[in-house]
Amino acid sequence: MAAFATLPPILQPKDEDIQMMLSAGVQMGTRNSDSMMKDYIWRRRSDGVHILNIGKTWEKLVLAARVIVSIENPADVIAISARPYGMRAVLKFANYTGSNSIAGRFTPGTFTNQITKQFREPRLLIVTDPRTDSQAVKEASYVNIPVIALCDSDSPLQYVDVAIPANNKGKHSIGLMYWLLAREVLRLRGSISRAEWEVPVDLFFHRDAEELKKTEDEQAKVDDVGGAGVAPAVYDDEHIPDADPAVVDPGLVDAAPMDEAAGFEEGAGADYAGGWDGDAGATGGENW
């Protein structure tokens, strides 16, 4: 914890926080680096990937949280992410901190053109990637809006006031950084305690449509297996049990044959057939 000696003890991270950041790959940079990001790069691996200084990541995270808390009205803060991996994160961040969010494409003129319907005048801007959200960062510089950004090793720092060195290309890294930032903001406001935050970090992670469909299919299979209950009976003709003679109705056994019971005598059929003789048929033909 020597790297966090400049922070008060209450603002220093716990071991669990550092472990989560390492597990999410927050320290992983890219093969390229910007000259303005060299102060935040710890070293370069043999394969050319830059490793960010995770101690400075936490220090800048706390600084960004203090800047956000200084805004009296939380709605004057806007979190922006044009990158798909950060859309869910900014929406959740805005939900828990009371700020606004723009997930998806940023409409040019949102901060400068007062004629547009979506015109906004924020006091603070939070972007996921200064390169992807360059239009929003450029417009913020026109109207003097301070910018907080998640910056990778190759991110440009022009017009960025508070740069948080972090991996801004992985969905777990982006989700975790917004979760940590939202938690620190709520802690500084006094909304939650310093113990634990009941909101899981999984809510801030991006979820693909295929992943959601797969989860729903698995849940449907589990529900089908759980609701099957007792299996239907299978009947086999070769193993049908014989009827018990004790329960057979004696009247059915002693019943008369069908001809006698219906009252049909042997001569009745002959008399009936005799009524349809040939003369009758001929007579019917003459009438037509």
XYZ file of C-alpha atoms in Angstrom:
288
model
C 0.000 0.000 0.000
C 3.013 2.286 -0.264
C 1.755 3.451 -3.650
C -1.314 4.974 -1.971
C 0.565 6.885 0.732
C -0.642 10.176 -0.703
C -4.272 9.221 -0.019
C -5.929 9.384 3.391
C -6.380 5.971 5.003
C -10.135 6.067 4.464
C -9.707 6.553 0.708
C -7.141 3.806 0.237
C -8.314 0.675 -1.578
C -8.818 -2.709 -0.003
C -7.149 -5.868 -1.149
C -10.438 -7.043 -2.658
C -10.623 -3.927 -4.827
C -7.118 -4.471 -6.203
C -7.864 -8.144 -6.860
C -11.024 -7.261 -8.766
C -9.169 -4.732 -10.880
C -6.483 -7.257 -11.736
C -9.051 -9.952 -12.511
C -10.954 -7.619 -14.852
C -7.756 -6.673 -16.693
C -7.893 -2.983 -15.822
C -4.085 -2.778 -16.004
C -3.885 -4.188 -19.549
C -3.005 -1.582 -22.154
C -2.390 -1.869 -25.875
C 0.687 -2.323 -28.049
C 0.643 1.376 -28.913
C 1.130 4.233 -26.504
C 0.528 7.954 -26.538
C 3.293 10.291 -25.448
C 0.974 11.972 -22.943
C 0.176 8.613 -21.308
C 3.764 7.658 -20.534
C 3.426 8.803 -16.909
C 0.662 6.242 -16.361
C 2.458 3.280 -17.973
C 4.299 1.003 -15.564
C 6.212 -1.178 -18.027
C 6.043 -2.949 -21.353
C 5.859 -6.719 -21.660
C 7.975 -8.800 -23.990
C 5.053 -9.157 -26.418
C 4.738 -5.364 -26.710
C 1.637 -4.843 -24.531
C 1.875 -1.902 -22.131
C 0.932 -2.403 -18.479
C -0.736 0.535 -16.740
C 0.090 1.635 -13.211
C -2.883 0.426 -11.201
C -1.906 2.619 -8.244
C -2.363 5.753 -10.316
C -5.610 4.298 -11.638
C -7.046 4.241 -8.110
C -5.727 7.724 -7.300
C -7.349 9.205 -10.400
C -10.556 7.256 -9.668
C -10.816 8.880 -6.242
C -10.026 12.289 -7.732
C -12.773 11.856 -10.351
C -15.254 10.847 -7.642
C -14.419 13.975 -5.645
C -14.955 16.103 -8.758
C -18.336 14.488 -9.408
C -19.453 15.006 -5.818
C -18.588 18.703 -6.043
C -21.429 19.188 -8.554
C -24.469 20.282 -6.551
C -27.051 18.878 -8.944
C -26.237 15.269 -9.966
C -28.336 15.710 -13.124
C -25.721 18.153 -14.439
C -23.315 15.232 -14.894
C -23.519 13.267 -18.162
C -21.867 9.887 -18.775
C -21.306 9.071 -22.439
C -20.319 5.848 -24.183
C -20.446 5.240 -27.906
C -18.626 1.936 -27.391
C -21.110 -0.959 -27.047
C -19.241 -2.439 -24.076
C -19.821 0.758 -22.097
C -23.487 1.430 -22.863
C -24.876 -0.715 -20.062
C -22.250 0.651 -17.663
C -23.131 4.312 -18.230
C -26.841 3.570 -17.906
C -26.301 1.852 -14.561
C -23.937 4.579 -13.406
C -26.523 7.239 -14.202
C -29.227 5.225 -12.473
C -27.377 4.853 -9.169
C -25.755 8.297 -9.037
C -28.676 10.362 -10.349
C -26.798 11.683 -13.364
C -27.752 11.581 -17.042
C -26.350 9.316 -19.729
C -25.996 9.118 -23.497
C -25.552 5.521 -24.626
C -24.872 5.015 -28.305
C -24.200 7.520 -31.040
C -23.596 11.094 -29.903
C -25.556 13.602 -31.977
C -23.305 16.460 -33.082
C -24.459 19.799 -31.690
C -25.862 18.388 -28.449
C -23.725 20.804 -26.427
C -23.383 23.658 -28.942
C -26.545 23.893 -31.068
C -29.442 25.281 -29.063
C -31.953 24.569 -31.826
C -31.677 20.788 -31.487
C -34.253 18.985 -29.365
C -31.629 17.097 -27.369
C -29.629 20.226 -26.501
C -28.032 19.921 -23.059
C -25.897 22.116 -20.853
C -24.045 19.822 -18.436
C -21.433 20.945 -15.954
C -19.347 17.769 -16.121
C -18.766 15.118 -18.785
C -17.652 11.506 -18.292
C -16.563 9.590 -21.402
C -15.578 5.961 -21.825
C -13.029 6.455 -24.600
C -11.639 9.875 -25.688
C -11.080 8.549 -29.211
C -14.492 6.958 -29.732
C -16.268 9.854 -28.010
C -14.091 12.507 -29.655
C -17.078 14.532 -30.884
C -18.447 14.932 -27.368
C -15.000 15.824 -26.008
C -14.450 18.422 -28.722
C -17.838 20.070 -28.145
C -17.199 20.087 -24.397
C -14.034 22.096 -25.030
C -16.070 24.688 -26.952
C -18.382 25.392 -24.020
C -15.833 24.927 -21.198
C -17.152 21.645 -19.802
C -14.578 19.643 -17.791
C -14.071 16.083 -19.013
C -13.331 12.884 -17.073
C -12.235 10.001 -19.302
C -11.145 6.365 -19.071
C -7.854 6.455 -20.971
C -5.941 3.506 -22.345
C -2.246 3.557 -23.177
C -2.978 4.864 -26.692
C -5.756 7.340 -25.828
C -5.318 11.031 -26.727
C -5.508 13.346 -23.722
C -6.369 16.523 -25.597
C -9.250 18.386 -23.880
C -9.291 15.735 -21.099
C -9.092 17.231 -17.599
C -9.037 14.066 -15.446
C -7.628 10.965 -17.104
C -8.248 7.635 -15.376
C -5.687 5.152 -16.771
C -7.581 1.929 -17.408
C -8.388 -0.603 -20.073
C -11.303 0.961 -21.952
C -11.718 -1.861 -24.496
C -12.736 -4.815 -22.325
C -16.309 -5.168 -21.105
C -15.283 -6.352 -17.648
C -12.776 -3.548 -17.205
C -15.247 -0.853 -18.280
C -18.041 -2.239 -16.119
C -15.795 -2.544 -13.063
C -14.430 1.009 -13.406
C -17.916 2.522 -13.589
C -19.001 0.345 -10.651
C -16.050 1.511 -8.550
C -16.649 5.123 -9.567
C -20.341 4.962 -8.685
C -19.578 3.312 -5.342
C -16.982 5.938 -4.439
C -19.349 8.760 -5.403
C -22.087 7.356 -3.177
C -19.618 6.885 -0.344
C -18.421 10.489 -0.529
C -22.020 11.698 -0.590
C -22.790 9.629 2.486
C -25.489 7.605 0.728
C -23.824 4.283 1.554
C -21.355 3.150 4.196
C -17.741 2.162 3.688
C -18.535 -1.490 4.392
C -20.060 -3.123 1.338
C -22.297 -2.066 -1.541
C -25.178 -4.448 -2.126
C -25.256 -3.758 -5.877
C -23.325 -6.526 -7.696
C -20.744 -5.541 -10.252
C -22.303 -7.927 -12.780
C -25.066 -5.395 -13.452
C -22.528 -3.061 -15.048
C -21.135 -5.663 -17.461
C -22.157 -5.703 -21.099
C -24.251 -8.716 -22.145
C -24.519 -9.882 -25.740
C -27.857 -10.822 -27.274
C -26.578 -14.340 -27.952
C -25.481 -14.684 -24.342
C -28.906 -13.563 -23.108
C -30.648 -16.010 -25.443
C -28.411 -18.835 -24.279
C -29.171 -18.034 -20.652
C -32.912 -17.947 -21.353
C -32.749 -21.312 -23.155
C -30.882 -22.896 -20.271
C -33.398 -21.497 -17.798
C -36.273 -22.831 -19.921
C -34.715 -26.301 -19.931
C -34.345 -26.201 -16.159
C -37.984 -25.146 -15.778
C -39.130 -27.955 -18.086
C -37.206 -30.572 -16.129
C -38.401 -29.220 -12.801
C -42.067 -29.016 -13.860
C -42.270 -32.430 -15.490
C -43.582 -34.076 -12.309
C -44.755 -37.729 -12.537
C -44.133 -39.372 -15.890
C -47.288 -40.479 -17.785
C -48.215 -44.159 -17.569
C -47.135 -46.400 -20.450
C -49.556 -49.166 -21.426
C -48.436 -52.419 -23.010
C -51.072 -54.609 -24.698
C -49.177 -57.759 -23.831
C -49.253 -57.024 -20.124
C -52.829 -55.807 -19.679
C -54.192 -57.660 -16.617
C -57.210 -59.935 -17.063
C -60.536 -58.806 -15.703
C -61.539 -60.166 -12.344
C -64.483 -62.587 -12.756
C -65.859 -61.514 -9.397
C -66.605 -58.015 -10.667
C -68.131 -58.986 -14.041
C -71.871 -58.295 -14.356
C -73.740 -61.637 -14.681
C -76.358 -59.972 -16.909
C -73.754 -59.337 -19.563
C -72.719 -62.983 -19.623
C -76.301 -64.379 -19.908
C -77.480 -61.808 -22.434
C -79.387 -63.131 -25.460
C -77.834 -63.087 -28.967
C -78.192 -59.948 -31.008
C -80.797 -61.340 -33.484
C -83.140 -62.694 -30.832
C -82.753 -59.685 -28.567
C -83.609 -57.284 -31.374
C -86.734 -59.287 -32.292
C -85.664 -60.161 -35.861
C -87.209 -63.446 -37.025
C -86.104 -65.454 -39.993
C -89.188 -64.631 -42.086
C -89.127 -60.963 -41.419
C -86.240 -60.314 -43.743
C -87.820 -62.297 -46.562
C -91.151 -60.467 -46.357
C -89.390 -57.149 -46.404
C -87.311 -58.015 -49.395
C -90.418 -59.221 -51.279
C -91.867 -55.747 -51.257
C -89.194 -54.571 -53.703
C -90.147 -56.721 -56.689
C -89.438 -56.089 -60.356
C -92.932 -54.778 -61.196
C -92.554 -51.984 -58.729
C -89.316 -50.914 -60.327
C -90.880 -51.005 -63.788
C -93.842 -49.004 -62.683
C -91.552 -46.391 -61.212
C -89.715 -46.157 -64.518
C -92.937 -45.565 -66.473
C -93.856 -42.669 -64.165
C -90.614 -40.824 -65.118
